[in-house]
Coordinates of C-alpha atoms in Angstrom, one line a residue:
M1 CA 14.2 53.9 20.2
E2 CA 15.3 55.3 16.8
N3 CA 17.5 52.8 15.1
N4 CA 17.2 54.0 11.5
N5 CA 20.5 53.5 9.6
L6 CA 22.2 52.1 12.7
I7 CA 25.6 50.6 11.7
Q8 CA 27.0 49.6 15.1
S9 CA 26.5 50.2 18.8
F10 CA 28.7 50.1 21.9
V11 CA 27.8 50.1 25.6
I12 CA 30.6 51.9 27.4
T13 CA 30.9 51.3 31.1
S14 CA 33.4 51.6 33.9
D15 CA 34.1 50.9 37.6
P16 CA 32.1 47.8 38.5
Q17 CA 34.8 47.8 41.1
Y18 CA 33.5 44.8 43.1
P19 CA 32.8 45.0 46.0
W20 CA 32.0 48.7 45.8
T21 CA 28.7 50.3 46.8
P22 CA 27.1 53.7 47.2
C23 CA 28.2 53.6 50.8
S24 CA 31.8 53.2 49.6
D25 CA 31.3 56.3 47.4
S26 CA 29.9 58.4 50.2
S27 CA 29.3 57.8 53.9
S28 CA 26.2 59.9 53.7
S29 CA 24.5 57.3 51.4
P30 CA 21.3 56.1 52.9
T31 CA 22.6 52.5 52.7
C32 CA 25.3 53.3 55.3
P33 CA 26.6 51.8 57.5
E34 CA 27.0 48.4 56.0
D35 CA 29.0 45.3 57.1
A36 CA 31.3 43.4 54.8
D37 CA 28.7 40.8 53.8
T38 CA 26.1 43.5 53.0
K39 CA 28.7 45.3 51.0
R40 CA 29.5 42.2 48.9
R41 CA 25.9 41.4 48.3
R42 CA 24.9 45.0 47.5
S43 CA 27.8 45.4 45.0
E44 CA 26.9 42.2 43.2
E45 CA 23.3 43.2 43.0
L46 CA 24.2 46.6 41.4
I47 CA 26.6 45.0 38.9
R48 CA 24.0 42.3 38.0
E49 CA 21.3 45.0 37.6
Q50 CA 23.5 47.0 35.3
Y51 CA 24.6 44.1 33.1
Q52 CA 21.0 42.9 32.8
N53 CA 20.0 46.3 31.7
I54 CA 22.8 46.4 29.2
N55 CA 21.5 43.0 27.8
S56 CA 18.0 44.5 27.5
Y57 CA 19.5 47.2 25.3
T58 CA 21.8 45.0 23.2
D59 CA 18.9 42.6 22.6
T60 CA 17.4 45.4 20.5
V61 CA 20.4 45.9 18.2
S62 CA 22.1 43.5 15.8
N63 CA 25.7 44.6 16.1
A64 CA 26.8 45.5 19.7
S65 CA 29.9 45.2 22.0
V66 CA 30.6 46.3 25.5
L67 CA 33.7 48.3 26.6
I68 CA 34.6 48.5 30.2
N69 CA 37.1 51.2 31.1
G70 CA 38.9 50.1 34.2
D71 CA 38.4 49.5 37.9
I72 CA 37.0 46.0 37.4
T73 CA 37.8 45.3 41.0
A74 CA 38.2 47.4 44.2
Y75 CA 41.7 46.1 45.0
G76 CA 42.6 43.2 42.7
H77 CA 42.2 40.7 45.6
N78 CA 42.2 37.1 44.5
S79 CA 44.5 35.1 46.7
P80 CA 43.1 32.4 49.1
W81 CA 43.9 34.6 52.1
S82 CA 42.2 37.8 50.7
P83 CA 38.9 39.0 52.1
E84 CA 37.2 38.0 48.9
Q85 CA 38.2 36.7 45.5
Q86 CA 37.4 39.8 43.5
W87 CA 38.6 38.7 40.1
D88 CA 36.8 35.3 40.4
K89 CA 33.6 37.1 41.3
M90 CA 34.0 39.5 38.4
R91 CA 34.7 36.7 36.0
D92 CA 31.3 35.2 36.9
L93 CA 29.5 38.6 36.7
L94 CA 31.0 39.4 33.4
R95 CA 29.5 36.2 32.0
I96 CA 26.1 37.8 32.4
L97 CA 26.8 40.0 29.4
K98 CA 25.4 38.5 26.2
K99 CA 27.6 40.5 23.8
P100 CA 31.4 40.4 23.5
Y101 CA 33.1 42.6 26.1
Y102 CA 36.5 44.2 26.2
F103 CA 37.9 45.6 29.4
G104 CA 40.8 47.7 30.6
L105 CA 42.4 48.2 34.0
G106 CA 42.1 51.2 36.4
N107 CA 43.9 52.5 39.4
H108 CA 42.1 50.2 41.8
D109 CA 43.3 47.2 39.7
I110 CA 46.9 48.1 39.2
E111 CA 47.9 51.4 41.0
N112 CA 46.4 51.7 44.5
N113 CA 47.3 48.1 45.3
K114 CA 50.9 48.2 44.0
G115 CA 53.2 46.8 46.6
Q116 CA 50.4 46.6 49.1
C117 CA 49.7 42.8 49.0
A118 CA 52.0 39.9 49.9
F119 CA 54.3 39.1 46.9
D120 CA 52.5 41.9 45.0
S121 CA 49.7 39.4 44.5
C122 CA 46.9 41.9 43.9
F123 CA 48.8 43.7 41.1
R124 CA 49.9 40.5 39.6
A125 CA 46.4 39.0 39.7
S126 CA 45.0 42.0 37.8
M127 CA 47.7 41.8 35.2
Q128 CA 47.4 38.1 34.6
R129 CA 43.6 38.3 34.3
Y130 CA 43.9 41.2 31.9
I131 CA 46.5 39.6 29.7
N132 CA 44.5 36.4 29.5
H133 CA 41.4 38.4 28.7
V134 CA 43.1 40.3 25.8
K135 CA 44.6 37.1 24.4
S136 CA 41.1 35.4 24.4
H137 CA 40.1 37.8 21.7
N138 CA 42.8 36.5 19.3
L139 CA 43.8 39.9 18.1
P140 CA 46.7 40.3 15.7
S141 CA 49.9 40.5 17.7
S142 CA 50.6 44.1 16.5
Q143 CA 47.4 45.2 18.1
F144 CA 48.4 44.2 21.6
D145 CA 51.5 46.0 23.0
F146 CA 52.7 43.0 24.9
K147 CA 55.8 40.7 24.9
S148 CA 56.4 37.6 27.0
D149 CA 60.0 36.3 27.5
F150 CA 61.0 33.1 29.3
I151 CA 64.5 33.1 30.7
S152 CA 66.2 30.1 32.4
G153 CA 69.6 29.3 33.6
M154 CA 71.7 28.7 36.7
G155 CA 68.9 26.5 38.1
S156 CA 66.2 29.1 38.0
S157 CA 63.8 30.5 35.5
T158 CA 61.5 33.6 35.2
T159 CA 58.8 34.9 32.9
I160 CA 59.0 38.5 32.0
E161 CA 55.9 40.2 30.6
S162 CA 56.3 43.7 29.3
G163 CA 54.8 46.5 27.2
S164 CA 52.4 49.4 27.7
F165 CA 49.7 46.6 27.6
G166 CA 47.5 48.8 25.4
Y167 CA 45.4 47.0 22.8
A168 CA 43.4 47.9 19.7
V169 CA 40.3 46.3 18.3
D170 CA 39.1 46.8 14.7
F171 CA 35.3 46.7 14.9
G172 CA 34.9 47.5 11.1
H173 CA 34.0 51.1 10.9
I174 CA 35.3 51.9 14.4
Y175 CA 38.8 51.3 15.7
S176 CA 38.9 51.2 19.5
I177 CA 42.1 51.6 21.4
Q178 CA 42.3 50.7 25.1
L179 CA 45.0 52.4 27.1
N180 CA 44.1 51.2 30.6
N181 CA 44.7 53.4 33.7
F182 CA 46.5 56.1 31.7
P183 CA 48.8 55.9 28.7
T184 CA 52.0 57.1 30.3
M185 CA 51.9 54.8 33.3
K186 CA 55.1 53.0 34.4
S187 CA 55.2 50.2 36.9
E188 CA 57.2 47.1 37.6
S189 CA 56.6 44.0 39.7
L190 CA 59.6 41.8 40.5
V191 CA 58.7 38.5 42.1
I192 CA 60.7 35.2 41.9
G193 CA 59.7 33.5 38.7
Y194 CA 57.5 36.3 37.4
T195 CA 58.2 39.9 36.4
V196 CA 55.9 42.5 34.9
R197 CA 57.2 45.7 33.3
M198 CA 54.7 48.3 32.2
F199 CA 56.0 51.4 30.4
E200 CA 54.8 54.2 28.1
N201 CA 54.9 53.3 24.4
L202 CA 53.5 56.2 22.4
N203 CA 55.3 54.9 19.3
W204 CA 53.0 51.8 19.4
L205 CA 50.0 54.1 19.9
E206 CA 51.0 56.3 17.0
E207 CA 51.3 53.2 14.7
Q208 CA 47.8 52.1 15.7
L209 CA 46.5 55.6 15.0
R210 CA 48.3 55.7 11.6
I211 CA 46.9 52.3 10.5
A212 CA 43.4 53.3 11.6
R213 CA 43.5 56.7 9.9
A214 CA 45.0 55.3 6.6
A215 CA 42.1 52.7 6.5
G216 CA 39.5 55.5 7.0
K217 CA 38.4 54.2 10.4
I218 CA 36.6 56.2 13.1
I219 CA 39.0 56.2 16.1
I220 CA 37.9 56.1 19.7
V221 CA 40.3 56.0 22.7
N222 CA 39.6 54.5 26.1
V223 CA 41.4 55.6 29.3
H224 CA 40.4 55.0 32.9
K225 CA 41.6 58.3 34.5
P226 CA 40.7 61.5 32.7
D227 CA 43.2 63.5 34.7
S228 CA 45.6 63.2 37.7
W229 CA 48.1 61.1 35.8
A230 CA 51.5 60.5 37.4
G231 CA 53.7 63.0 35.6
G232 CA 50.7 65.1 34.5
P233 CA 49.5 65.8 30.9
N234 CA 51.7 64.6 28.0
Q235 CA 51.9 66.9 25.0
R236 CA 52.9 64.2 22.5
F237 CA 49.8 62.2 23.5
K238 CA 47.6 65.3 23.0
N239 CA 49.2 65.9 19.7
L240 CA 48.6 62.4 18.5
L241 CA 44.9 62.5 19.3
K242 CA 44.6 65.7 17.3
D243 CA 46.8 64.9 14.4
Y244 CA 45.1 61.6 13.7
G245 CA 41.6 62.9 14.2
V246 CA 40.4 60.8 17.2
A247 CA 36.7 61.2 17.3
A248 CA 36.2 60.8 21.1
V249 CA 37.8 59.7 24.4
F250 CA 35.9 57.6 26.9
C251 CA 36.9 57.5 30.6
G252 CA 35.7 56.3 34.0
H253 CA 37.2 56.8 37.5
Y254 CA 34.8 59.5 38.8
H255 CA 31.8 57.5 39.9
F256 CA 29.4 60.5 40.1
N257 CA 30.3 61.8 36.6
C258 CA 28.4 60.5 33.6
G259 CA 28.0 62.3 30.3
D260 CA 29.8 64.9 28.1
Y261 CA 32.8 66.5 29.8
T262 CA 34.4 67.9 26.7
N263 CA 34.6 71.4 28.2
N264 CA 36.0 70.3 31.5
S265 CA 39.1 72.5 32.1
S266 CA 41.0 69.7 33.9
Y267 CA 40.4 67.0 31.4
S268 CA 41.1 69.2 28.4
Q269 CA 44.7 69.6 29.7
Y270 CA 45.1 65.9 29.0
F271 CA 43.1 65.5 25.8
G272 CA 43.0 68.9 24.2
D273 CA 39.8 69.7 22.3
I274 CA 38.9 66.0 21.7
P275 CA 35.3 65.2 23.0
V276 CA 35.5 63.4 26.4
F277 CA 32.8 61.3 27.9
L278 CA 32.7 59.7 31.4
S279 CA 30.6 56.7 32.1
G280 CA 30.2 56.8 35.9
S281 CA 30.0 53.5 37.8
A282 CA 28.0 50.5 38.7
S283 CA 27.6 51.9 42.2
Q284 CA 25.9 55.0 40.8
R285 CA 23.9 52.9 38.2
T286 CA 25.2 54.8 35.2
Y287 CA 26.8 54.0 31.8
L288 CA 27.0 55.3 28.2
I289 CA 25.7 54.1 24.8
L290 CA 27.5 55.0 21.6
E291 CA 25.6 54.5 18.3
H292 CA 27.1 54.8 14.9
H293 CA 24.5 55.9 12.3
F294 CA 24.8 56.3 8.6
E295 CA 23.7 59.8 7.6
T296 CA 24.9 60.5 4.0
E297 CA 27.6 59.2 1.8
F298 CA 29.7 62.2 2.9
N299 CA 29.3 61.6 6.7
S300 CA 28.1 59.4 9.4
K301 CA 27.3 60.3 13.0
L302 CA 28.2 59.1 16.5
N303 CA 25.4 59.6 19.0
I304 CA 26.6 59.3 22.6
Y305 CA 23.9 58.8 25.3
S306 CA 24.1 58.7 29.0
V307 CA 22.1 56.1 31.0
R308 CA 21.1 56.7 34.6
S309 CA 19.3 54.5 37.1
N310 CA 20.2 51.6 34.8
N311 CA 17.4 52.5 32.5
W312 CA 18.5 52.7 28.9
R313 CA 15.0 53.4 27.7
E314 CA 15.2 56.8 29.4
R315 CA 18.7 57.6 28.1
T316 CA 19.7 61.2 27.3
L317 CA 21.5 62.3 24.1
E318 CA 24.8 63.9 25.3
K319 CA 26.3 64.8 21.9
S320 CA 26.2 64.0 18.2
I321 CA 29.5 63.9 16.5
V322 CA 29.5 64.2 12.7
I323 CA 32.2 62.1 11.0
P324 CA 33.0 63.5 7.5
V325 CA 34.6 61.3 4.9
S326 CA 36.1 61.8 1.4
V327 CA 33.9 60.1 -1.2
P328 CA 35.5 58.9 -4.4
G329 CA 33.8 60.1 -7.5
V330 CA 32.7 63.2 -9.4
F331 CA 29.6 65.3 -8.4
K332 CA 27.4 68.0 -9.7
I333 CA 26.4 70.7 -7.2
V334 CA 22.7 71.4 -8.0
T335 CA 20.6 74.2 -6.6
T336 CA 17.3 73.3 -4.9
L337 CA 15.7 76.3 -6.5
N338 CA 14.8 74.2 -9.5
N339 CA 16.8 71.0 -9.0
S340 CA 18.3 71.5 -12.5
G341 CA 20.8 74.3 -12.3
A342 CA 24.4 73.2 -11.4
L343 CA 27.6 75.0 -10.5
H344 CA 29.4 75.7 -13.8
K345 CA 33.0 77.0 -14.3
M346 CA 33.3 79.6 -17.0
P347 CA 36.4 80.1 -19.2
D348 CA 37.5 83.0 -16.9
N349 CA 37.2 80.7 -13.9
N350 CA 34.1 82.5 -12.6
V351 CA 31.5 80.2 -11.3
V352 CA 27.8 80.5 -12.3
L353 CA 24.7 78.5 -12.4
W354 CA 23.8 76.6 -15.7
E355 CA 21.3 74.0 -16.7
K356 CA 22.8 70.6 -15.9
N357 CA 21.5 68.9 -19.0
Y358 CA 22.4 71.7 -21.3
P359 CA 24.3 70.3 -24.4
G360 CA 28.1 70.5 -23.8
A361 CA 27.8 72.0 -20.3
S362 CA 28.3 68.9 -18.3
V363 CA 32.1 68.8 -18.6
H364 CA 32.3 72.2 -16.8
Q365 CA 30.1 71.1 -13.9
K366 CA 32.0 68.2 -12.5
W367 CA 33.6 68.5 -9.0
E368 CA 35.5 66.2 -6.7
I369 CA 34.8 66.7 -3.0
V370 CA 37.8 65.8 -0.8
Y371 CA 37.9 65.9 3.0
D372 CA 41.1 67.4 4.7
L373 CA 41.5 66.0 8.2
S374 CA 43.9 68.7 9.3
K375 CA 41.5 71.5 8.2
K376 CA 38.3 69.7 9.3
A377 CA 36.8 70.8 6.0
Y378 CA 36.4 69.9 2.4
Q379 CA 38.0 71.1 -0.8
I380 CA 35.8 71.2 -3.9
K381 CA 38.1 70.4 -6.8
Y382 CA 37.4 71.1 -10.4
N383 CA 37.5 67.7 -12.1
Q384 CA 39.0 68.9 -15.4
E385 CA 41.9 70.7 -13.7
S386 CA 42.5 69.2 -10.2
N387 CA 44.7 72.1 -9.1
L388 CA 41.7 74.4 -9.3
V389 CA 39.4 74.6 -6.3
L390 CA 36.1 76.3 -5.5
A391 CA 36.9 79.4 -3.4
W392 CA 35.6 82.6 -1.9
N393 CA 37.4 85.3 -4.0
V394 CA 38.7 87.2 -1.0
P395 CA 39.2 90.2 -0.7
D396 CA 36.1 90.5 -3.1
A397 CA 33.1 90.8 -0.8
H398 CA 31.1 88.0 -2.2
N399 CA 32.2 86.4 -5.4
V400 CA 33.0 82.7 -5.8
F401 CA 35.5 81.3 -8.4
A402 CA 37.8 78.4 -9.3
T403 CA 41.4 79.3 -8.4
P404 CA 44.8 77.5 -8.0
N405 CA 44.8 75.6 -4.8
Q406 CA 46.9 77.4 -2.1
Q407 CA 45.2 75.7 0.9
K408 CA 43.9 79.1 2.1
E409 CA 41.1 79.1 4.6
E410 CA 38.7 80.4 1.9
H411 CA 39.6 77.4 -0.3
Y412 CA 37.8 75.1 2.1
W413 CA 34.1 74.3 2.8
I414 CA 32.0 72.8 5.5
L415 CA 29.0 70.6 4.5
E416 CA 26.0 70.9 6.7
Y417 CA 23.4 68.2 5.9
L418 CA 19.7 69.0 6.0
E419 CA 17.9 65.6 6.3
E420 CA 14.4 66.9 5.5
E421 CA 15.4 67.8 1.9
D422 CA 18.5 65.6 1.5
S423 CA 20.4 68.8 0.7
Y424 CA 23.4 70.8 2.0
I425 CA 24.3 74.2 3.2
I426 CA 27.9 74.7 2.0
K427 CA 29.7 77.0 4.4
N428 CA 33.0 78.7 3.8
K429 CA 35.7 77.8 6.3
R430 CA 37.2 81.3 6.5
D431 CA 33.9 82.5 8.0
P432 CA 31.2 79.8 8.3
K433 CA 28.5 82.4 8.6
Y434 CA 29.0 82.9 4.9
V435 CA 27.5 80.2 2.7
L436 CA 27.3 79.3 -1.0
D437 CA 24.4 81.3 -2.5
V438 CA 22.6 81.7 -5.9
D439 CA 22.6 85.4 -6.6
G440 CA 19.1 86.9 -6.1
G441 CA 17.6 83.4 -5.9
Y442 CA 17.3 83.3 -9.7
A443 CA 17.9 79.9 -11.2
G444 CA 18.6 81.0 -14.8
N445 CA 21.6 80.2 -16.9
G446 CA 24.6 82.5 -16.1
T447 CA 23.4 83.6 -12.6
N448 CA 26.4 84.3 -10.5
I449 CA 27.4 82.1 -7.6
K450 CA 28.6 83.9 -4.5
V451 CA 28.8 83.7 -0.7
E452 CA 26.2 85.4 1.5
L453 CA 25.3 85.4 5.1
Q454 CA 23.2 82.3 5.8
H455 CA 19.5 82.9 6.0
D456 CA 17.3 81.4 8.7
L457 CA 16.2 77.9 7.8
N458 CA 12.6 79.1 7.8
S459 CA 13.3 82.0 5.5
P460 CA 11.8 81.9 2.0
Y461 CA 15.3 82.8 0.7
I462 CA 17.0 79.8 2.1
K463 CA 16.4 77.7 -1.0
A464 CA 19.0 79.8 -2.8
Q465 CA 21.5 78.4 -0.2
K466 CA 20.6 74.7 -0.4
F467 CA 22.3 72.4 -2.8
K468 CA 22.1 68.7 -3.7
L469 CA 25.2 66.7 -4.5
E470 CA 24.5 64.4 -7.5
R471 CA 26.9 62.0 -8.9
A472 CA 28.0 63.1 -12.4

């Protein structure tokens, strides 16, 4: 396993759903039919196998946590008269995990069982176990959308617990938000002495997203159901994910689905164009691994893997998500043709190549590289006049110059990192097929800088389109 530059890792699972088995998923499973005792034993074996395989992986990394996206139980049963104490059993099975774990609730925990057990005991058992679990992590109160009120009078008293019950965990570089079954869920349980009120609170979610974005965190969102929410998709929720640059959404619910479902037409109605990953289930022996790797000072990378047959050593890379960042400081943009010629602004604002150590030239070669989340691209700002940005001089066919910043598409650039040479292809956002280029591949002083169609990476001309970013 390649762990170079690994910052942090997460194992992302869902649907242990004790006592669920492959036979519960499909009556055509070769394990069918099965009696109740066999079902309990088989479910426990599958969950144990998965959690032990997770431990085998997390033993190899120094900074790991486990996220479990709902359906912890099959029905929330835990009363003495229930067929089995599902929450007690899951409490014991979760203790197998060696690393800290953070779970949410799914439809089997708090939706399918609503009003179906005496005194609503199944729903209440799920909520009470969940609230205690979140409290056990000692999160700042603002990161758990939960309030508890005790009301007494007239010879009686009641506890009212309310909120969306979402919670957020700051893992350092990554900010993880757990939204349980689905973020717009509403439910209420009224029993003598104890009331639970669950309601949508997108204001709380937006505040968490705002805080995380302002702190430069990578944001991931966890939801149990990727579609089929009561009330359907929510446009404000979709807008929040986009506006605050959520990196990925992780879901469960569909036991046979594990991997990258970004282009699923149903799920995109709920999450827009945010990457979506499903983790399958314990019954189908699948889960996900997320690894956060440092790549360059301008970006890091999230690698998301699927694991099947509870065998993390044979995992499959589903997607790599590049996470760009703004880096404070001033840089020279140096061609790899000779590693000494730098982008140089002339008095008429044209941009040419000039020897970076040439006397008096350095002041004209300093650029700030600033990431714009809304554009998903960088602006390259001239350090001496911050309103001037490097731009493709549209409608000129190819020329590049420094011009007053008007936030046009041609004023933005996309950095593509080439690890082999520690260099970049710098693509123009207006048309990313066009990239920064040294005219004619000649590295002499005064050579014009332009945009040109990108050459193949194996072409001898590609060096004219590769640049290093050196701190000035």
